[in-house]
Each structure stands twice: as structure tokens, then as C-alpha cells.
Coordinates of C-alpha atoms in Angstrom, one line a residue:
M13 CA -5.4 -22.3 15.4
K14 CA -2.1 -20.6 15.9
K15 CA -1.8 -17.3 14.0
S16 CA 1.1 -17.2 11.6
G17 CA 0.8 -13.5 10.8
F18 CA 1.5 -12.1 7.5
V19 CA 2.7 -15.4 6.0
F20 CA -0.9 -16.0 5.1
T21 CA -1.8 -12.4 4.4
L22 CA -3.0 -10.9 1.2
I23 CA 0.4 -10.3 -0.3
T24 CA 1.4 -13.9 0.2
V25 CA -1.7 -15.3 -1.3
C26 CA -1.4 -12.9 -4.2
F27 CA 2.2 -13.9 -5.0
V28 CA 1.7 -17.6 -4.6
S29 CA -1.4 -17.8 -6.7
A30 CA 0.0 -15.5 -9.4
A31 CA 3.2 -17.4 -9.5
V32 CA 1.4 -20.7 -10.1
T33 CA -0.8 -19.2 -12.8
L34 CA 2.1 -17.5 -14.6
A35 CA 4.1 -20.8 -14.6
I36 CA 1.2 -22.6 -16.2
L37 CA 0.5 -19.9 -18.8
G38 CA 4.2 -19.3 -19.4
Y39 CA 4.3 -15.5 -19.3
A40 CA 4.8 -12.8 -16.7
A41 CA 1.8 -10.8 -15.5
K42 CA 1.2 -7.5 -17.2
T43 CA 1.3 -4.1 -15.5
A44 CA -1.5 -1.5 -15.9
R45 CA 1.2 1.2 -16.4
L46 CA 2.4 -0.3 -19.6
R47 CA -1.0 0.1 -21.3
V48 CA -0.8 3.9 -21.2
A49 CA 3.0 4.3 -21.6
S50 CA 2.6 5.2 -25.3
Q51 CA 0.4 8.1 -24.3
Y52 CA 2.9 9.6 -21.9
T53 CA 5.8 12.0 -22.6
V54 CA 8.7 10.8 -20.5
P55 CA 10.1 13.6 -18.3
D56 CA 13.7 14.3 -17.3
Y57 CA 13.8 12.1 -14.3
V58 CA 14.0 9.0 -16.5
R59 CA 17.7 9.6 -16.6
Y60 CA 17.8 8.5 -13.0
I61 CA 16.7 5.1 -14.1
S62 CA 19.0 4.9 -17.2
D63 CA 21.9 6.0 -15.0
G64 CA 21.1 3.2 -12.6
Y65 CA 19.8 5.3 -9.8
A66 CA 18.4 3.3 -6.9
F67 CA 18.3 3.4 -3.2
D68 CA 19.8 0.0 -3.2
T69 CA 21.7 -0.3 0.0
V70 CA 22.7 -3.8 1.2
S71 CA 19.5 -4.7 3.0
S72 CA 17.4 -7.5 4.4
K73 CA 14.3 -5.4 3.9
K74 CA 12.1 -5.6 0.8
N75 CA 9.6 -3.0 -0.3
F76 CA 6.4 -3.7 -2.3
L77 CA 4.1 -1.1 -3.8
I78 CA 0.4 -2.1 -3.5
T79 CA -2.2 0.2 -5.1
V80 CA -6.0 0.0 -4.9
T81 CA -7.8 1.9 -7.7
D82 CA -11.3 3.1 -8.6
G83 CA -10.9 1.2 -11.8
E84 CA -8.6 3.8 -13.4
L85 CA -6.8 5.8 -10.7
P86 CA -5.5 5.2 -7.2
V87 CA -7.8 5.5 -4.1
R88 CA -5.3 3.8 -1.7
V89 CA -1.5 3.6 -2.0
H90 CA 0.7 1.5 0.2
I91 CA 4.3 0.5 0.7
F92 CA 4.7 -3.0 2.3
T93 CA 8.2 -3.3 3.9
V94 CA 9.2 -6.7 5.1
D95 CA 12.3 -7.0 7.4
E96 CA 13.6 -10.6 6.9
D97 CA 15.8 -10.4 9.9
K98 CA 13.3 -9.1 12.5
N99 CA 10.3 -10.8 10.8
T100 CA 8.3 -7.6 10.8
L101 CA 6.0 -5.9 8.3
D102 CA 5.5 -2.1 8.1
V103 CA 2.7 -0.8 5.9
L104 CA 3.0 2.8 4.8
E105 CA -0.3 4.5 3.8
L106 CA 0.3 7.2 1.2
P107 CA -2.8 9.3 0.5
P108 CA -3.5 9.2 -3.3
D109 CA -3.6 13.0 -3.5
T110 CA -0.1 13.3 -1.9
Y111 CA 1.7 16.1 -3.8
V112 CA 5.2 15.2 -4.9
I113 CA 8.0 16.3 -7.1
A114 CA 10.5 14.1 -8.9
D115 CA 13.0 15.9 -11.3
G116 CA 10.5 17.1 -13.8
Y117 CA 7.2 15.6 -12.4
Y118 CA 5.0 17.9 -10.3
G119 CA 1.7 16.5 -9.2
T120 CA -0.1 14.0 -7.1
L121 CA 0.4 10.2 -6.8
R122 CA -3.0 9.8 -8.3
D123 CA -2.0 11.8 -11.4
A124 CA 1.3 9.9 -11.6
F125 CA -0.4 6.4 -11.7
P126 CA -1.1 6.3 -15.5
T127 CA 2.5 7.0 -16.3
S128 CA 5.1 4.3 -17.0
V129 CA 7.3 5.7 -14.1
Y130 CA 4.7 5.7 -11.3
K131 CA 6.8 3.3 -9.2
Q132 CA 10.0 5.2 -9.9
I133 CA 8.4 8.5 -8.8
I134 CA 7.4 7.0 -5.4
S135 CA 10.9 5.4 -5.1
R136 CA 12.5 8.8 -5.7
V137 CA 10.3 10.7 -3.3
L138 CA 10.8 8.3 -0.4
C139 CA 14.4 7.3 -1.2
L140 CA 13.3 3.6 -1.1
R141 CA 14.0 0.8 -3.5
I142 CA 10.8 -0.8 -4.6
D143 CA 11.2 -4.6 -5.3
G144 CA 7.8 -5.1 -6.9
S145 CA 4.4 -3.7 -7.4
A146 CA 0.8 -4.9 -7.8
S147 CA -2.6 -3.1 -8.3
F148 CA -6.3 -4.1 -8.2
D149 CA -9.5 -2.2 -8.0
A150 CA -11.7 -1.4 -5.0
K151 CA -14.4 -3.9 -6.0
T152 CA -11.7 -6.6 -5.8
F153 CA -10.8 -5.3 -2.4
G154 CA -14.4 -5.5 -1.3
D155 CA -14.8 -9.0 -2.8
M156 CA -11.8 -10.2 -0.7
A157 CA -13.3 -8.8 2.5
Q158 CA -16.6 -10.6 1.8
L159 CA -14.9 -13.9 0.9
L160 CA -12.9 -13.8 4.1
E161 CA -16.1 -13.0 6.1
V162 CA -14.5 -10.0 7.7
N163 CA -16.6 -8.4 10.5
I164 CA -16.0 -4.8 11.7
K165 CA -18.0 -2.2 13.5
L166 CA -19.3 0.4 11.1
P167 CA -20.5 3.9 11.8
K168 CA -24.2 4.6 11.0
T169 CA -23.1 6.9 8.1
V170 CA -21.9 3.8 6.3
Y171 CA -24.5 1.2 7.4
R172 CA -27.6 1.1 9.6
E173 CA -26.3 -1.6 11.8
S174 CA -23.2 -1.0 13.9
N175 CA -21.6 -4.4 13.7
I176 CA -21.9 -6.4 10.5
E177 CA -20.1 -8.8 8.2
V178 CA -18.5 -6.8 5.5
T179 CA -20.2 -7.2 2.1
S180 CA -18.4 -6.6 -1.2
E181 CA -20.3 -3.3 -1.6
V182 CA -19.4 -2.0 1.9
G183 CA -15.7 -3.0 1.5
E184 CA -15.6 -1.3 -1.9
K185 CA -17.2 1.8 -0.5
I186 CA -14.7 2.0 2.3
A187 CA -11.7 1.6 0.0
L188 CA -13.0 4.2 -2.5
D189 CA -13.0 6.9 0.1
G190 CA -9.4 7.7 -0.5
F191 CA -9.7 11.4 -0.1
C192 CA -10.6 11.1 3.5
Y193 CA -7.0 11.9 4.5
S194 CA -6.9 15.4 3.0
G195 CA -10.5 15.8 3.9
G196 CA -9.8 15.4 7.6
D197 CA -12.3 12.6 8.1
K198 CA -10.7 10.8 11.0
E199 CA -13.5 8.2 11.2
A200 CA -13.1 7.2 7.5
V201 CA -9.3 7.0 8.0
R202 CA -9.7 4.8 11.0
L203 CA -12.3 2.6 9.3
Y204 CA -10.1 1.7 6.3
R205 CA -7.2 0.8 8.6
T206 CA -9.5 -1.4 10.7
L207 CA -10.7 -3.2 7.6
L208 CA -7.2 -3.7 6.4
A209 CA -6.1 -5.0 9.8
E210 CA -9.1 -7.4 9.9
I211 CA -8.2 -8.8 6.5
F212 CA -4.7 -9.5 7.7
S213 CA -6.2 -11.2 10.8
E214 CA -8.6 -13.4 8.8
L215 CA -5.9 -14.5 6.4
G216 CA -3.7 -15.5 9.4
E217 CA -6.5 -17.4 11.0
R218 CA -7.5 -19.4 7.9
G219 CA -4.0 -20.5 6.8
S220 CA -2.5 -20.6 3.4
L221 CA -4.5 -23.4 1.8
E222 CA -7.9 -22.0 2.6
S223 CA -6.9 -18.5 1.8
F224 CA -5.4 -19.6 -1.5
S225 CA -8.6 -21.4 -2.4
L226 CA -10.8 -18.4 -1.5
L227 CA -8.8 -15.7 -3.3
M228 CA -7.1 -17.5 -6.2
N229 CA -9.7 -16.5 -8.8
L230 CA -9.6 -12.8 -7.8
V231 CA -5.8 -12.7 -7.9
V232 CA -5.4 -14.5 -11.2
N233 CA -8.0 -12.5 -13.0
R234 CA -8.0 -9.0 -11.4
F235 CA -4.4 -8.3 -10.4
D236 CA -1.8 -6.4 -12.4
T237 CA 1.9 -6.8 -11.4
D238 CA 5.3 -6.2 -12.7
M239 CA 6.8 -9.1 -10.9
T240 CA 8.2 -12.3 -12.4
V241 CA 7.6 -15.8 -11.1
E242 CA 11.0 -15.8 -9.4
N243 CA 10.2 -12.4 -7.8
M244 CA 6.9 -13.6 -6.4
I245 CA 8.4 -16.8 -4.9
D246 CA 11.1 -14.7 -3.3
A247 CA 8.5 -12.3 -1.9
V248 CA 6.6 -15.2 -0.4
N249 CA 9.8 -16.5 1.3
S250 CA 10.4 -13.0 2.7
V251 CA 7.2 -12.9 4.7
K252 CA 6.9 -16.5 5.8
D253 CA 7.9 -15.9 9.5
V254 CA 6.0 -12.6 10.1
K255 CA 3.5 -12.7 13.0
L256 CA 0.3 -10.6 13.2
R257 CA 1.6 -8.8 16.3
K258 CA 4.6 -7.6 14.2
I259 CA 2.6 -5.9 11.5
N260 CA 2.2 -2.1 11.7
I261 CA 0.1 0.3 9.6
R262 CA 1.7 3.8 9.5
L263 CA 0.3 6.9 7.8
A264 CA 2.6 9.2 5.8
V265 CA 3.3 12.2 8.0
G266 CA 1.7 15.3 6.6
S267 CA -1.5 17.4 6.6
P268 CA -4.2 18.7 4.3
A269 CA -3.2 21.7 2.2
K270 CA -4.5 23.9 -0.6
F271 CA -2.5 23.9 -3.8
G272 CA -4.0 26.2 -6.3
E273 CA -7.6 25.2 -6.6
N274 CA -7.0 21.7 -5.3
R275 CA -6.8 20.1 -1.9
V276 CA -3.8 17.8 -1.5
W277 CA -2.0 15.9 1.2
S278 CA 1.3 17.7 2.0
L279 CA 4.1 15.6 3.3
D280 CA 6.2 16.9 6.2
P281 CA 9.8 16.4 5.2
E282 CA 11.2 16.1 8.7
G283 CA 8.4 13.9 9.9
M284 CA 8.7 11.6 6.9
A285 CA 12.5 11.4 7.2
E286 CA 12.0 10.3 10.9
L287 CA 9.3 7.8 10.0
L288 CA 11.2 6.2 7.1
N289 CA 14.5 6.1 8.9
A290 CA 13.0 4.4 11.9
N291 CA 10.7 1.9 10.3
F292 CA 11.4 1.4 6.6
R293 CA 15.2 1.4 6.3
V294 CA 17.8 -1.0 7.6
K295 CA 19.8 -0.1 10.7
G296 CA 22.6 2.4 10.0
V297 CA 21.1 3.7 6.8
E298 CA 19.4 7.1 7.0
Y299 CA 18.3 9.8 4.6
P300 CA 17.9 13.4 5.8
A301 CA 14.8 15.4 5.1
E302 CA 16.5 17.3 2.3
S303 CA 17.2 14.1 0.4
L304 CA 13.5 13.3 0.1
S305 CA 11.8 14.7 -3.0
I306 CA 9.1 16.5 -1.0
P307 CA 7.9 20.0 -2.2
A308 CA 7.4 22.9 0.2
V309 CA 3.6 23.3 0.4
T310 CA 2.1 25.4 3.2
A311 CA 0.4 23.0 5.6
G312 CA -0.5 22.5 9.2
E313 CA 0.0 19.9 11.9
F314 CA -0.4 16.1 11.4
P315 CA -4.1 15.5 12.3
Y316 CA -3.9 11.7 13.0
D317 CA -1.4 11.3 15.9
E318 CA -3.9 9.3 17.9
L319 CA -4.3 6.5 15.4
P320 CA -2.9 3.1 16.7
E321 CA -0.3 1.6 14.4
R322 CA 0.2 -2.0 15.5
V323 CA -2.4 -4.3 13.9
T324 CA -3.2 -6.0 17.2
D325 CA -3.9 -2.6 18.8
I326 CA -6.1 -1.6 15.8
L327 CA -8.1 -4.7 16.3
E328 CA -8.7 -4.1 20.0

């Protein structure tokens, strides 16, 4: 069967099934952030939103924030950027303990998640417009891997056998290890990226109808999103021509650092500016390092230079 890449990937299935369900029920899906908004004191940077701030250049690229949680807080954070002209998908991995600042907010992405402005904080830090967001827990991630019958080679520290079909429990365990980045665990970082790449591959192999049938129940009942039906349909259209070989998984440039008593992931302003300008912005639009809302935290060199980024290379 011919691979059709990301058209049948997780985000497509999510958006299609959610759109159908929302149309039937007659309401937009709820976002987890809104549940706790009443408990949160809004900081100064809300004025950016009220003043219409956005990094909204004329663009054929669309950015989606996808978060995997432990049930309450993030363990994996991603930006999915689709280029509708080049038919590419770039996935940016942001460690959940990434330390950021955003005009009044100082803390990690994990701590920012329960606030009503989590998405805006990430948008401000990266100088990227975010067109929609969705979140689900690690158990759901593991259930997806099992339903898709994903097979990957696992280290003995995870499972006794070296090459197995991923069960829900194994997939959940891999996703939950979100502090592997700042912990310097290269094998765990590589393992999660391999599992994510295999999920993309399986979705492409199966096609939209089979994937929809397999994952519909999970998406309908376990996903939170701020997207309307129209947004979801538009998102599906934006990824319909992306091929598997044109999907890349890129890790936010930075390194482990100590901040007070905590260990965090410290972003490298220059490295992030280069990464974002080259892969997550349209041609001719660039933001210098000083424009990014990245704090100065003493850190070292990026420890994951050797990781492959193209999904087809990750799967080799």
C-alpha cells in the first residue's frame, strides 16, 4: 500500500473524528485549561492578548500544540508545524521542564500548563502563532500504540525482550519519562522519538478509514482541544498531501541546567532562533535570538546532536 504520510497520522485522525463528533453533539470540545482558569491569577502578559499580539505573518504554515500529560501535567510537549506549500511536517519536541519567561511568568512549561494562558506562553516564547491545541494523557498515547500494533526495539531496562509489539503499558511508560531530556538519558530520548515515528508510519500504512475506526473512541472520549469544527476541518486539509519522508522530529536546542534546587531544560537562544527560522517559519520571516522570550540560565552544550531528525531515518 502506498504511504501517504501524515495525511493519515495521529493529528489527522484526531481532527476528523473530533469534528464528526462535535457536529453531532452540537458543541465545541472543551479544553483542560479552562477547568482551572478560575484558580489562576492572570499575570501582566495577558495584555499581549488583549492588545492583539500575535506572530501572525502571512503564512502557509500552521502550528498546532500537542501535549501528552501524566493525567494532570505535561510529560511531552510538541509543536506540529505544517507547510502547506512544501507539504512538510516539522515536529518540535519541547521538554516539559523547559524554563521560560513571558512578561510576568517565570517557570517551566509543566508549571504553566494548568493556567489559562499555557498556549499563549509558548507562542510568546517561540514567536510562533499557534493555530490550535489538543492534549491527552500518556495512557491514551499507549493505547494508540497498542491499537496500531506498533513494533519497536526496546532496551532491556524497559522490557526483557529486545523486539516486541508495544503494549499500552509499555507505550505509557515510555511517554511518561518526560524528564529524560534534562536527565541526560539519551536512550530514553531516542526511544520516545522512535515510538512516535513508528506511530506516524503505522497510521500512514493503514490509511484513513482503518485508522479512524481504530482510534475514534479514544479521540472522542479522551482528547481536550480548543479547536472548533471548522478549525479541525481546516487542519485536516493542511496535512492531506504530507508524505512520511517529509516529516521531521526536532528537539528544542538547549541543555540540562540547575535552577535553584531544580533541574530544568535551558533553551539556547541562538540555537533556537536558528532552528525556528530554518524550519518553523515561512521564507523571509526571521526572529533574532533576542526576540525570543528565553531566560539566561547557565547551561552547557546541546547533548543530543547525533539524533536523526527525519522520520524515515529514525525508523532505519
